[in-house]
Coordinates of C-alpha atoms in Angstrom, one line a residue:
Chain A
M1 CA 17.1 18.4 13.6
T2 CA 17.4 15.6 10.9
A3 CA 18.0 16.5 7.2
M4 CA 14.5 15.5 6.4
T5 CA 12.7 17.8 8.8
P6 CA 11.1 20.9 7.1
V7 CA 11.7 24.4 8.7
P8 CA 8.7 26.6 8.9
Y9 CA 8.2 29.6 6.6
R10 CA 5.3 31.8 6.1
V11 CA 4.1 33.2 2.8
T12 CA 4.0 37.0 3.1
E13 CA 3.0 37.7 -0.2
R14 CA 1.8 36.1 -3.4
R15 CA 2.1 37.2 -7.0
E16 CA 0.4 35.5 -9.8
E17 CA 2.9 35.2 -12.8
T18 CA 0.7 33.5 -15.0
R19 CA -2.4 31.4 -14.9
D20 CA -0.7 28.5 -13.5
T21 CA 2.5 30.0 -11.8
A22 CA 2.9 32.3 -8.8
T23 CA 5.8 33.8 -6.9
L24 CA 5.7 33.3 -3.2
V25 CA 7.8 35.9 -0.8
L26 CA 8.7 33.7 2.2
R27 CA 9.7 34.7 5.6
P28 CA 11.0 32.2 8.4
C29 CA 8.8 31.5 11.2
G30 CA 11.8 31.0 13.5
A31 CA 15.4 30.0 12.5
P32 CA 15.8 30.4 9.1
I33 CA 17.6 28.0 6.6
P34 CA 21.2 28.8 5.8
P35 CA 21.7 31.6 3.0
V36 CA 21.0 30.6 -0.5
R37 CA 23.4 31.0 -3.4
P38 CA 21.5 31.8 -6.8
G39 CA 20.8 28.4 -8.4
Q40 CA 20.2 26.5 -5.4
F41 CA 16.7 24.9 -4.6
T42 CA 14.9 23.9 -1.7
M43 CA 12.6 20.9 -0.8
M44 CA 8.9 22.8 -0.4
Y45 CA 6.6 21.2 1.8
A46 CA 2.6 21.8 1.7
F47 CA 1.1 20.5 4.9
G48 CA -0.6 17.2 4.3
V49 CA 0.1 17.2 0.7
G50 CA 3.9 16.6 0.1
E51 CA 7.0 17.9 -0.8
A52 CA 8.8 19.1 -4.3
P53 CA 12.2 20.6 -5.2
I54 CA 11.7 24.0 -6.3
S55 CA 14.4 26.6 -7.3
V56 CA 14.7 29.7 -5.2
S57 CA 13.8 32.8 -7.5
R58 CA 15.1 35.3 -5.3
T59 CA 17.8 35.2 -2.6
G60 CA 19.0 37.3 0.0
T61 CA 17.1 39.1 2.9
V62 CA 13.8 38.7 0.7
M63 CA 13.4 35.2 -0.4
E64 CA 11.1 33.9 -3.2
Q65 CA 10.2 30.8 -4.8
T66 CA 8.3 30.7 -8.1
V67 CA 6.0 27.7 -8.3
R68 CA 4.2 26.2 -11.3
D69 CA 1.1 24.0 -10.8
V70 CA 1.8 20.9 -12.5
G71 CA 0.8 18.3 -9.7
A72 CA -0.7 17.9 -6.4
V73 CA 2.0 19.3 -4.4
S74 CA 2.9 22.2 -6.6
R75 CA -0.7 23.3 -6.9
A76 CA -0.9 23.5 -3.1
L77 CA 2.1 25.3 -3.1
A78 CA 1.4 27.7 -5.9
G79 CA -2.1 28.4 -4.6
S80 CA -0.7 29.4 -1.0
A81 CA -2.4 32.6 0.2
P82 CA -0.5 35.2 2.2
G83 CA -0.3 34.0 5.7
R84 CA 0.0 30.4 5.0
M85 CA 2.6 28.3 6.6
I86 CA 5.0 26.1 4.4
G87 CA 8.0 23.9 4.9
L88 CA 11.4 24.4 3.4
R89 CA 14.5 22.2 3.7
G90 CA 17.7 23.2 2.0
P91 CA 19.3 25.0 0.2
Y92 CA 20.7 22.2 -1.6
G93 CA 22.9 21.8 -4.6
A94 CA 25.7 23.7 -6.4
G95 CA 24.5 27.1 -7.6
W96 CA 25.3 28.9 -11.0
G97 CA 28.6 30.3 -9.9
V98 CA 27.8 33.7 -11.0
E99 CA 29.8 35.1 -8.0
D100 CA 32.9 33.5 -9.7
A101 CA 32.2 35.1 -13.1
V102 CA 33.3 38.5 -12.4
G103 CA 34.6 40.2 -15.2
R104 CA 33.0 38.2 -18.0
D105 CA 30.1 38.8 -20.2
L106 CA 26.9 37.0 -19.0
V107 CA 24.4 35.0 -21.0
F108 CA 21.2 34.1 -19.2
A109 CA 18.8 31.8 -21.3
G110 CA 15.4 30.8 -19.6
G111 CA 12.7 28.6 -21.1
G112 CA 9.3 29.1 -19.5
I113 CA 9.6 28.4 -15.6
G114 CA 13.3 27.8 -16.3
L115 CA 13.6 31.5 -15.9
A116 CA 12.9 31.2 -12.2
P117 CA 16.4 29.9 -11.0
L118 CA 18.1 32.2 -13.3
R119 CA 16.6 35.3 -11.9
P120 CA 18.5 35.5 -8.6
A121 CA 22.0 35.2 -10.7
L122 CA 20.7 38.0 -12.9
L123 CA 19.8 40.3 -10.0
Y124 CA 23.1 39.2 -8.3
A125 CA 25.0 40.7 -11.4
L126 CA 22.8 43.6 -11.9
R127 CA 23.2 44.7 -8.4
R128 CA 27.1 44.6 -9.2
R129 CA 26.6 45.7 -12.7
A130 CA 30.2 47.3 -12.9
S131 CA 31.7 44.1 -12.2
Y132 CA 30.5 42.1 -15.5
G133 CA 30.8 42.8 -18.9
A134 CA 27.8 42.7 -21.2
I135 CA 24.6 40.8 -19.9
T136 CA 22.2 39.4 -22.1
V137 CA 19.0 37.7 -21.2
L138 CA 17.0 35.4 -23.4
I139 CA 13.6 34.4 -22.7
G140 CA 11.3 31.9 -24.4
A141 CA 7.9 31.3 -23.6
R142 CA 4.8 29.3 -25.2
T143 CA 2.7 32.5 -25.6
P144 CA 2.9 36.1 -24.2
A145 CA 0.3 35.0 -21.3
D146 CA 3.0 32.2 -20.2
L147 CA 5.8 35.1 -19.6
V148 CA 7.0 34.9 -16.0
Y149 CA 8.3 38.3 -14.3
R150 CA 7.0 40.2 -17.2
A151 CA 6.6 43.3 -14.9
E152 CA 10.3 43.2 -14.3
L153 CA 11.6 42.9 -17.8
D154 CA 12.0 46.8 -18.3
E155 CA 13.6 47.2 -15.1
W156 CA 16.3 44.7 -15.9
R157 CA 16.8 46.5 -19.3
E158 CA 17.0 49.8 -17.3
R159 CA 19.8 48.4 -15.1
G160 CA 21.9 47.5 -18.0
A161 CA 20.8 44.1 -19.3
R162 CA 19.8 43.4 -23.2
V163 CA 16.4 41.3 -22.6
E164 CA 15.1 39.6 -25.7
V165 CA 11.8 37.7 -25.5
T166 CA 10.4 35.4 -28.0
V167 CA 7.2 33.2 -28.0
D168 CA 6.0 29.9 -29.8
H169 CA 2.7 31.3 -30.3
A170 CA 1.9 35.2 -30.6
D171 CA -1.2 36.9 -29.8
D172 CA -2.9 40.0 -31.2
G173 CA -0.9 42.2 -29.1
W174 CA 2.4 40.7 -29.3
R175 CA 5.1 42.9 -31.2
G176 CA 8.1 40.9 -30.0
H177 CA 10.1 37.8 -31.6
V178 CA 8.3 34.5 -32.5
G179 CA 10.0 31.2 -32.5
L180 CA 12.4 29.2 -30.5
I181 CA 14.8 30.6 -28.0
T182 CA 17.6 29.3 -30.4
S183 CA 16.7 32.0 -32.8
L184 CA 17.7 34.7 -30.4
V185 CA 21.2 33.3 -30.0
N186 CA 22.7 35.5 -32.7
L187 CA 21.3 38.5 -30.7
V188 CA 23.6 37.8 -27.8
C189 CA 26.2 40.6 -27.2
A190 CA 29.3 38.7 -25.8
D191 CA 32.7 38.1 -26.6
P192 CA 32.7 34.3 -26.7
P193 CA 35.8 33.1 -24.9
N194 CA 35.3 35.7 -22.2
A195 CA 31.6 34.8 -21.7
T196 CA 29.5 32.6 -19.5
A197 CA 26.1 31.3 -20.4
F198 CA 23.4 30.0 -17.8
V199 CA 20.7 28.3 -19.3
C200 CA 17.5 26.6 -17.7
G201 CA 14.4 25.3 -19.3
P202 CA 13.3 21.9 -20.6
E203 CA 15.8 19.5 -21.3
I204 CA 15.6 19.7 -25.1
M205 CA 15.6 23.5 -24.8
M206 CA 18.8 23.4 -22.9
R207 CA 20.4 20.9 -25.3
F208 CA 19.8 23.0 -28.2
T209 CA 20.3 26.4 -26.6
A210 CA 23.8 25.3 -25.4
E211 CA 24.4 23.7 -28.5
A212 CA 23.8 27.0 -30.3
L213 CA 25.8 29.0 -27.8
E214 CA 28.9 26.6 -28.3
A215 CA 28.6 27.1 -32.1
K216 CA 28.8 30.9 -31.3
G217 CA 32.2 30.0 -29.6
L218 CA 30.9 30.0 -25.9
T219 CA 32.9 27.4 -24.1
D220 CA 31.5 28.1 -20.7
V221 CA 27.8 27.1 -20.8
R222 CA 26.3 25.8 -17.6
I223 CA 22.9 24.3 -17.4
S224 CA 20.5 23.2 -14.3
L225 CA 19.3 19.6 -14.6
E226 CA 16.0 18.4 -13.7
R227 CA 15.2 14.9 -12.1
N228 CA 13.0 13.5 -9.7
M229 CA 14.1 13.9 -6.1
R230 CA 12.8 12.5 -2.8
C231 CA 15.4 13.9 -0.5
G232 CA 17.7 16.7 -1.7
V233 CA 20.5 15.3 0.5
G234 CA 21.9 12.3 -1.5
W235 CA 20.1 9.5 0.2
C236 CA 17.4 8.5 -2.1
G237 CA 18.8 7.8 -5.3
H238 CA 16.2 9.0 -7.6
C239 CA 18.0 12.0 -9.2
Q240 CA 20.7 10.2 -10.7
L241 CA 22.0 11.3 -14.3
G242 CA 24.8 8.8 -14.9
L243 CA 27.8 9.3 -12.5
R244 CA 26.1 12.3 -10.9
L245 CA 23.4 12.7 -8.0
V246 CA 21.9 15.7 -9.4
C247 CA 20.9 17.1 -6.0
R248 CA 24.7 16.8 -4.8
D249 CA 26.6 17.3 -7.7
G250 CA 24.2 19.6 -9.7
P251 CA 21.8 20.8 -10.4
V252 CA 24.1 23.3 -12.3
V253 CA 26.4 21.3 -14.2
P254 CA 28.8 22.3 -17.2
Y255 CA 26.9 21.5 -20.3
R256 CA 30.1 19.6 -21.7
D257 CA 30.4 17.5 -19.1
V258 CA 26.7 16.1 -19.5
A259 CA 26.2 16.6 -23.3
S260 CA 26.8 12.9 -24.2
E261 CA 24.8 11.6 -21.1
L262 CA 21.7 13.6 -22.3
R263 CA 22.1 12.4 -25.9
V264 CA 21.4 8.8 -24.5
K265 CA 17.6 8.2 -24.8
E266 CA 16.2 7.5 -21.3
R267 CA 19.6 7.8 -19.4
Chain B
M1 CA 46.7 -14.9 17.6
A2 CA 43.9 -17.2 17.0
W3 CA 41.6 -19.0 19.4
I4 CA 39.6 -22.1 19.4
L5 CA 35.8 -22.3 20.5
D6 CA 33.8 -25.3 20.9
G7 CA 30.6 -24.3 19.7
V8 CA 28.7 -20.9 19.7
A9 CA 26.2 -21.5 22.4
G10 CA 28.6 -19.7 24.9
L11 CA 29.0 -16.9 22.5
H12 CA 25.4 -16.3 22.1
A13 CA 24.5 -16.3 25.7
A14 CA 27.5 -13.8 26.3
L15 CA 26.1 -11.5 23.9
V16 CA 22.7 -11.7 25.4
E17 CA 24.0 -11.2 28.9
A18 CA 25.8 -8.1 27.5
G19 CA 22.6 -6.8 26.4
Y20 CA 22.7 -7.3 22.5
T21 CA 19.5 -8.7 20.4
V22 CA 21.5 -11.4 18.7
I23 CA 20.4 -11.8 15.0
G24 CA 21.6 -14.6 13.0
P25 CA 20.6 -17.2 10.3
T26 CA 17.6 -19.6 11.2
V27 CA 15.3 -21.8 9.1
R28 CA 11.8 -20.4 8.5
D29 CA 9.6 -21.1 5.6
R30 CA 11.9 -23.6 4.0
A31 CA 14.7 -20.7 3.8
I32 CA 17.5 -19.7 5.7
V33 CA 16.5 -16.2 6.8
L34 CA 18.0 -13.6 9.3
A35 CA 16.1 -13.2 12.5
E36 CA 16.4 -12.8 16.2
L37 CA 17.9 -16.1 17.7
E38 CA 16.7 -16.9 21.1
S39 CA 19.5 -19.2 21.4
A40 CA 22.4 -20.9 19.4
D41 CA 19.9 -23.6 19.0
D42 CA 18.1 -21.7 16.5
L43 CA 21.0 -21.8 13.9
P44 CA 20.4 -23.8 10.9
Y45 CA 22.4 -26.8 12.0
G46 CA 22.7 -29.3 9.3
W47 CA 21.2 -27.2 6.6
G48 CA 22.7 -26.2 3.3
V49 CA 21.3 -24.4 0.3
T50 CA 21.2 -25.3 -3.4
L51 CA 21.0 -22.1 -5.4
E52 CA 20.7 -21.5 -9.2
P53 CA 19.5 -18.5 -11.2
G54 CA 15.8 -17.9 -10.3
G55 CA 16.1 -20.8 -7.8
Y56 CA 16.5 -21.4 -4.0
R57 CA 16.1 -24.6 -2.0
I58 CA 17.3 -25.6 1.3
R59 CA 18.7 -29.0 1.7
R60 CA 20.0 -31.3 4.5
R61 CA 23.8 -31.6 4.7
A62 CA 25.5 -34.8 5.7
D63 CA 26.9 -33.1 8.7
S64 CA 25.7 -30.5 11.5
A65 CA 27.5 -27.5 10.1
A66 CA 25.7 -24.2 11.3
F67 CA 27.0 -21.7 8.7
A68 CA 27.7 -24.0 5.8
H69 CA 25.2 -22.1 3.6
S70 CA 25.5 -19.1 1.4
A71 CA 23.4 -15.9 1.2
G72 CA 19.6 -16.3 2.0
P73 CA 16.8 -13.9 0.8
Q74 CA 17.7 -11.2 3.3
S75 CA 20.9 -9.2 3.7
W76 CA 21.8 -7.3 7.0
K77 CA 20.4 -4.2 5.1
P78 CA 16.6 -4.3 6.7
F79 CA 18.1 -4.3 10.2
L80 CA 20.0 -1.1 9.6
H81 CA 18.3 0.8 6.5
R82 CA 14.7 -0.2 7.5
P83 CA 12.3 -0.9 4.7
R84 CA 9.8 1.5 5.9
A85 CA 10.2 4.1 8.9
K86 CA 8.5 7.0 10.0
L87 CA 10.5 10.3 10.0
W88 CA 8.0 12.7 11.6
D89 CA 4.5 13.6 12.5
A90 CA 3.0 16.9 12.0
R91 CA -0.1 18.4 13.3
R92 CA -2.2 21.6 12.2
T93 CA -2.0 24.6 14.5
D94 CA -3.8 27.8 14.6
D95 CA -1.2 29.4 12.6
G96 CA 0.1 26.6 10.5
F97 CA 1.6 23.4 11.5
E98 CA 4.1 21.8 13.9
V99 CA 6.6 19.1 13.1
A100 CA 7.6 16.5 15.7
E101 CA 10.6 14.3 14.7
T102 CA 10.3 10.6 15.2
R103 CA 12.7 9.3 17.8
E104 CA 13.6 5.8 17.8
E105 CA 15.4 3.9 20.5
A106 CA 17.8 2.1 18.5
P107 CA 17.9 -1.5 19.0
R108 CA 21.5 -2.8 20.1
Y109 CA 22.2 -5.6 17.8
A110 CA 24.8 -8.1 17.6
F111 CA 25.0 -9.8 14.1
L112 CA 26.2 -13.4 14.4
G113 CA 27.3 -15.1 11.1
V114 CA 27.8 -12.3 8.7
R115 CA 29.5 -13.4 5.5
P116 CA 32.7 -11.3 4.4
C117 CA 30.6 -10.1 1.3
D118 CA 27.9 -8.7 3.4
L119 CA 30.2 -7.2 5.8
R120 CA 31.6 -5.2 2.8
A121 CA 28.1 -4.5 1.8
I122 CA 27.5 -2.8 5.4
G123 CA 30.7 -0.8 4.7
I124 CA 29.2 0.3 1.5
L125 CA 25.9 1.5 3.0
D126 CA 27.9 3.2 5.6
R127 CA 29.6 5.4 3.1
V128 CA 26.4 5.9 1.1
L129 CA 24.1 6.9 4.1
T130 CA 26.8 8.4 6.5
G131 CA 29.9 9.2 4.6
D132 CA 28.8 12.1 2.8
R133 CA 27.9 15.9 3.9
Y134 CA 24.4 14.7 5.1
R135 CA 24.1 11.8 7.6
D136 CA 21.0 9.5 7.8
D137 CA 20.9 9.8 11.7
A138 CA 18.3 6.7 11.9
Y139 CA 20.9 4.7 10.0
A140 CA 23.6 5.8 12.1
A141 CA 21.9 5.1 15.3
R142 CA 21.2 1.6 14.3
R143 CA 24.8 1.1 12.9
D144 CA 26.7 2.4 15.8
G145 CA 27.7 -0.1 18.1
V146 CA 26.4 -3.3 16.2
F147 CA 28.5 -6.1 17.3
I148 CA 29.7 -8.0 14.2
I149 CA 30.5 -11.6 14.3
V150 CA 31.7 -12.5 10.8
V151 CA 31.8 -16.3 9.8
N152 CA 34.5 -16.7 7.0
C153 CA 33.1 -18.5 4.0
T154 CA 34.1 -22.1 3.5
E155 CA 31.0 -23.1 1.3
P156 CA 30.4 -20.9 -1.5
G157 CA 27.2 -21.2 -3.5
E158 CA 26.6 -21.6 -7.1
T159 CA 25.8 -18.1 -7.8
C160 CA 28.7 -16.6 -5.5
F161 CA 31.5 -14.4 -7.0
C162 CA 32.9 -12.5 -4.0
V163 CA 36.4 -13.6 -5.3
S164 CA 35.8 -11.5 -8.5
M165 CA 34.6 -8.5 -6.5
G166 CA 37.6 -8.7 -4.2
T167 CA 35.2 -9.2 -1.0
G168 CA 35.6 -12.8 0.2
P169 CA 35.7 -15.5 1.0
G170 CA 37.6 -14.6 4.1
A171 CA 37.3 -11.1 6.1
D172 CA 40.5 -9.2 7.1
S173 CA 38.8 -6.4 9.1
G174 CA 35.7 -4.7 9.9
Y175 CA 34.5 -7.2 12.4
D176 CA 34.7 -7.6 16.3
L177 CA 34.9 -11.4 16.1
A178 CA 35.5 -13.6 12.9
L179 CA 34.9 -17.3 13.0
T180 CA 35.9 -20.0 10.7
E181 CA 33.8 -23.3 11.0
F182 CA 35.2 -26.7 11.1
A183 CA 32.2 -28.1 9.3
G184 CA 30.9 -31.0 11.2
E185 CA 33.2 -30.7 14.1
G186 CA 31.4 -28.2 16.1
R187 CA 34.5 -26.3 16.5
F188 CA 35.4 -22.7 15.2
L189 CA 38.7 -20.7 14.8
V190 CA 38.2 -17.3 16.1
D191 CA 40.0 -14.2 15.1
V192 CA 39.5 -11.0 17.2
G193 CA 39.1 -7.8 15.4
T194 CA 38.4 -5.2 18.0
E195 CA 38.9 -4.6 21.8
A196 CA 35.0 -5.2 22.2
G197 CA 35.7 -8.5 20.5
A198 CA 38.4 -9.3 22.8
D199 CA 36.0 -8.3 25.9
L200 CA 33.4 -10.7 24.9
L201 CA 35.8 -13.6 24.0
A202 CA 37.4 -13.3 27.5
R203 CA 33.8 -13.8 28.9
I204 CA 33.6 -17.3 27.3
E205 CA 35.5 -20.5 27.3
H206 CA 38.2 -20.7 24.7
R207 CA 41.5 -21.8 24.0
P208 CA 44.7 -21.0 22.0
A209 CA 44.6 -22.6 18.5
D210 CA 47.4 -24.8 17.6
P211 CA 49.3 -24.0 14.4
V212 CA 48.0 -27.1 12.7
T213 CA 44.2 -26.3 13.3
E214 CA 44.6 -22.6 12.4
T215 CA 46.6 -23.6 9.1
R216 CA 43.8 -26.0 8.3
A217 CA 41.1 -23.3 8.8
R218 CA 42.9 -20.8 6.6
A219 CA 43.3 -23.4 3.9
E220 CA 39.6 -24.1 4.0
V221 CA 39.0 -20.5 3.3
D222 CA 41.5 -20.4 0.7
A223 CA 40.3 -23.6 -1.0
A224 CA 36.7 -22.0 -1.0
A225 CA 38.2 -19.1 -3.1
G226 CA 38.6 -21.8 -5.9
R227 CA 34.9 -23.1 -5.8
M228 CA 33.0 -19.9 -6.7
G229 CA 30.1 -20.7 -8.8
R230 CA 30.3 -17.6 -10.8
E231 CA 32.7 -15.2 -11.9
M232 CA 32.6 -11.5 -13.0
P233 CA 36.2 -10.0 -13.6
A234 CA 36.3 -6.6 -12.1
E235 CA 39.1 -5.3 -14.4
G236 CA 37.6 -2.8 -16.7
L237 CA 33.9 -3.2 -15.4
R238 CA 33.6 0.4 -14.9
E239 CA 34.7 1.5 -18.4
L240 CA 32.6 -1.4 -19.7
M241 CA 29.5 0.0 -18.2
A242 CA 30.3 3.7 -19.3
G243 CA 30.9 2.4 -22.8
S244 CA 27.9 0.0 -23.3
L245 CA 25.1 2.6 -22.9
E246 CA 23.9 2.1 -26.6
A247 CA 24.4 -1.8 -26.4
A248 CA 22.1 -3.9 -28.0
R249 CA 22.3 -6.5 -25.3
W250 CA 19.9 -4.0 -23.1
D251 CA 17.1 -5.1 -25.7
D252 CA 17.8 -8.8 -25.0
V253 CA 17.6 -8.4 -21.2
A254 CA 14.7 -6.4 -21.4
G255 CA 13.0 -9.2 -23.3
R256 CA 13.4 -11.1 -20.1
C257 CA 13.2 -8.7 -17.1
L258 CA 9.8 -8.1 -15.4
T259 CA 11.1 -5.0 -13.8
C260 CA 9.7 -6.3 -10.6
G261 CA 12.5 -5.1 -8.7
N262 CA 13.3 -8.1 -6.4
C263 CA 17.1 -7.8 -7.4
T264 CA 17.2 -4.1 -5.8
M265 CA 15.2 -5.6 -2.7
V266 CA 17.6 -8.4 -1.9
C267 CA 20.8 -6.5 -2.8
P268 CA 22.5 -5.7 0.4
T269 CA 23.6 -2.4 -1.1
C270 CA 20.6 -0.9 -3.1
F271 CA 19.8 1.9 -0.7
C272 CA 17.2 3.8 -2.6
T273 CA 14.0 5.3 -0.8
T274 CA 11.2 7.2 -1.6
V275 CA 9.1 9.3 1.1
E276 CA 5.4 9.1 1.4
D277 CA 3.4 12.1 3.0
V278 CA 0.2 10.9 4.5
T279 CA -2.6 12.4 6.4
D280 CA -5.4 11.2 8.6
L281 CA -9.3 11.6 7.5
T282 CA -9.6 14.8 9.5
G283 CA -6.6 16.7 7.9
E284 CA -5.4 17.8 11.1
H285 CA -2.5 15.0 11.3
A286 CA 0.1 14.5 8.5
E287 CA 3.2 11.9 8.7
R288 CA 6.1 11.4 6.6
W289 CA 7.4 8.0 6.0
Q290 CA 10.6 6.8 4.2
R291 CA 10.2 3.4 2.4
W292 CA 12.7 1.6 0.2
D293 CA 12.2 2.2 -3.6
S294 CA 13.3 0.7 -6.5
C295 CA 15.0 1.9 -9.8
F296 CA 12.9 -0.7 -11.6
D297 CA 9.5 1.3 -10.6
L298 CA 8.2 3.3 -13.5
D299 CA 7.4 6.3 -11.0
F300 CA 11.0 6.3 -9.8
S301 CA 12.4 8.8 -12.6
H302 CA 8.9 10.6 -12.6
L303 CA 8.9 14.3 -13.5
Q304 CA 6.2 16.5 -14.7
G305 CA 5.5 15.5 -18.1
G306 CA 6.5 11.7 -17.6
S307 CA 9.2 9.4 -16.5
V308 CA 12.6 9.7 -17.6
R309 CA 13.1 5.9 -18.0
T310 CA 9.8 4.1 -19.2
S311 CA 11.5 1.3 -21.3
T312 CA 12.5 -1.9 -19.4
K313 CA 15.8 -1.6 -21.1
S314 CA 16.6 1.9 -19.7
R315 CA 15.6 0.7 -16.2
Y316 CA 17.7 -2.4 -16.3
R317 CA 20.5 -0.3 -17.7
Q318 CA 20.3 2.2 -14.8
W319 CA 20.7 -0.4 -12.2
L320 CA 23.5 -2.5 -13.9
T321 CA 25.6 0.6 -14.9
H322 CA 24.8 2.1 -11.5
K323 CA 25.7 -0.8 -9.5
L324 CA 28.8 -1.7 -11.5
G325 CA 29.9 1.4 -13.0
T326 CA 29.0 5.1 -11.6
W327 CA 28.7 3.8 -8.1
H328 CA 32.5 4.2 -8.3
D329 CA 32.0 8.0 -9.2
Q330 CA 29.4 8.5 -6.7
F331 CA 30.7 6.7 -3.5
G332 CA 34.1 5.5 -4.4
S333 CA 33.8 1.8 -4.7
S334 CA 31.8 -0.7 -6.7
G335 CA 28.3 -1.2 -5.7
C336 CA 28.5 -4.9 -6.0
V337 CA 29.9 -7.5 -3.6
G338 CA 29.4 -10.7 -5.3
C339 CA 26.9 -12.1 -3.0
G340 CA 24.7 -13.5 -6.0
R341 CA 21.4 -12.7 -4.4
C342 CA 20.1 -10.8 -7.4
I343 CA 20.7 -14.1 -9.5
V344 CA 18.8 -16.3 -7.2
W345 CA 15.8 -14.1 -6.3
C346 CA 15.2 -13.0 -10.0
P347 CA 12.0 -14.6 -11.0
V348 CA 13.2 -15.2 -14.5
G349 CA 16.9 -16.1 -13.7
I350 CA 18.6 -13.0 -15.1
D351 CA 22.2 -13.6 -14.0
L352 CA 24.3 -10.4 -14.0
T353 CA 27.4 -12.1 -14.6
E354 CA 26.0 -13.4 -17.6
E355 CA 25.0 -10.0 -18.9
V356 CA 28.0 -8.6 -18.1
A357 CA 29.9 -11.3 -20.1
A358 CA 27.5 -10.7 -23.3
L359 CA 28.3 -6.7 -22.8
R360 CA 31.9 -7.6 -23.0
R361 CA 31.5 -9.8 -26.1
E362 CA 29.6 -7.1 -27.8
G363 CA 32.0 -4.5 -26.9
E364 CA 35.2 -6.5 -28.0
K365 CA 33.1 -7.2 -31.4
S366 CA 32.4 -3.7 -32.1
D367 CA 36.1 -2.8 -31.2
G368 CA 37.3 -5.4 -33.5

C-alpha cells in the first residue's frame, strides 16, 4: 500500500460539540493505522469530497477526532453520521512529548478547536496522575456556545487538573472569566523551571500565550503549528515554515525555535 | 580508462536493442526539448541556443555538434516526477467505499544527454522523494534502472552558473556513461561509470582513447568552467537567505514578478505537488490525482481564514529562500544546480543571480 492510500475506518458515534464542531469515534474496518501518540494528526478522507489534516483528539483503543466545519471536506467529515465510512492516513508528525515530561508540572492552553489535539495529552497525564506535578488547563472560546468538551471539564477537575475557562463574549448564563486566554496565565500553578506548557489554537493566540508563559518564567513551551498540507508525508511542500516541513518536523515544535519565524509577516 | 566513440547512432541502437525508451534532446517548435528519440538522427545536430533573461532562441551553428546547447525548457523532472498522475480510484460500496491503487508499468528509460547540472538535480529529487521516511513509490519505480548517459558541458549558456553551484560543467559520478563531444568532429570521449555502462559499451564499436585526445576533451570541459554566463557565489548563501527575510529587495522584485510559477515548472528540482479529489457525475466513483503545484499559487498556503502568503513579495521570498537556504535544512543540500532555466523562462526576465547580488549588497550596507 502506498503512503497516499486511505485506510477505511467507520464512524461508530458522533457527538455534537458546538453548532459547527463534532467529535467522531472511529473504528478500523480492517487493519488499523499504527498507534497514535498525543499531538499527532491524520489525513482524513471523505469519500468523493477530499482530504484534510485533522488532529487526533483521543488516542488509545478508542480513537476520536474532532472536526470543525470550515470547508467542503471538514463539513462532510464533521457531518458524518454513525455507520459512515471515512478514510485515514497516518498518524503523522511529532507529538507533544507528554510521555517524556514525567515529574513536571503541566500547562495546557487551548484556544477554540485547538483544545482537540491537547485533549489526548491531558488524558494521558490524568491516567498517570501521580507521575506528574500540578496540571493546569487554560481554555479560551469565543462564546460559551463555542466551548468544546464542555461535558468533560468537571471530570478533568475531579481527576486532578485545575481547569480555567474564559470566553471573549459571555452570554446571560455565563459565570466564568471573560477576556483573552492570556489573562488566565496568572492562574497557572506551576514551578516555572519545572513546567512544560502545551499550547494550541490560532497562531496569534499561540504567540501571545507562549510569550505570556515565558514571561512567567516557563522555558519549555511547545506549540502545534498549522499549515496547508496536501500529503502529510513530506512530499507536497505546502506545509513549510522556514526550515521546517510541518508534517515531518512538527506540528509540535518548541516555541523558542519558531518565535522569530512567526514574527515575520507571511512567512 | 577512457574510450572513443564515433557518433552516437550505435549507442542509440544498442539502448533500443536492450529494451530502453531513449529520451534525449531534439528540435521541436523552435526549441530544444527532451522527447523520445526514434533514432540518433533526431538529435539537434548543428543547433545551438541563444539565452537571455526572459529569452530563448535556437540558432544554427557553424558545426554539426549534437549537444552544443545548454538547458532547454524542460528538465528530466517530468519523466520521473510526473506533472499529473492518478494515485487511486475509489468506488462506492454497500457499506462505504473501496480504494484501488493505480498500478503503473514504469517505463524503462535511457536518458541520453543529461547535463551534469541536471544529473545533480535528479540526485536532489531522489533525496526529496525517496530519501526520507516515506518513499514516493511511483517516482522510485520510474527512477530505478534509468540508464543515464551524461554529456559533459563544453558550451555553457549565457544564463548558466553550474560552477558557482558546484554541479558542473563535468560530472564525476552518478552516470552509467559520460560523453564529451568534440564539437563538429562527430567523435565523443566516453567514461564508464557503472557495470551497466560497461556492458552497454561492450556491445558497440569503440576504441581506447589516446592520451592526447583524452587530454583535449578534459581541457574543453575545464575551459567551459571559465565561460559561465552568470555567477552566484555559493558561500554564505544559506546565511544570506536566513538573514534577509525583511530585506527591502523583496518589494523591488515583487514589483516585477507576475507570480506565474514558470520558474517552478522549469526548475529541475522544484518538487511541490497538490492532490485533487474528483468524482464522476453519479458520485459512485472517485479518483485522487497528484499534480505539480507552485508556491507562487495563492492557494498554495491556504488555511481556513485565508492564505498565509498573499503578497507577491512573500511568495517570491518563499521560493528563493527555500531553494537557496532552507533546502539545506530540509534535504541536506542546496535546491539550486545553476541551470539557469528560471532566468530564461521568466516572462519578465527576473534573474535570481541578480536578486541574490542585490540582497548581498543590501545586507552589507545594513551591516556596515
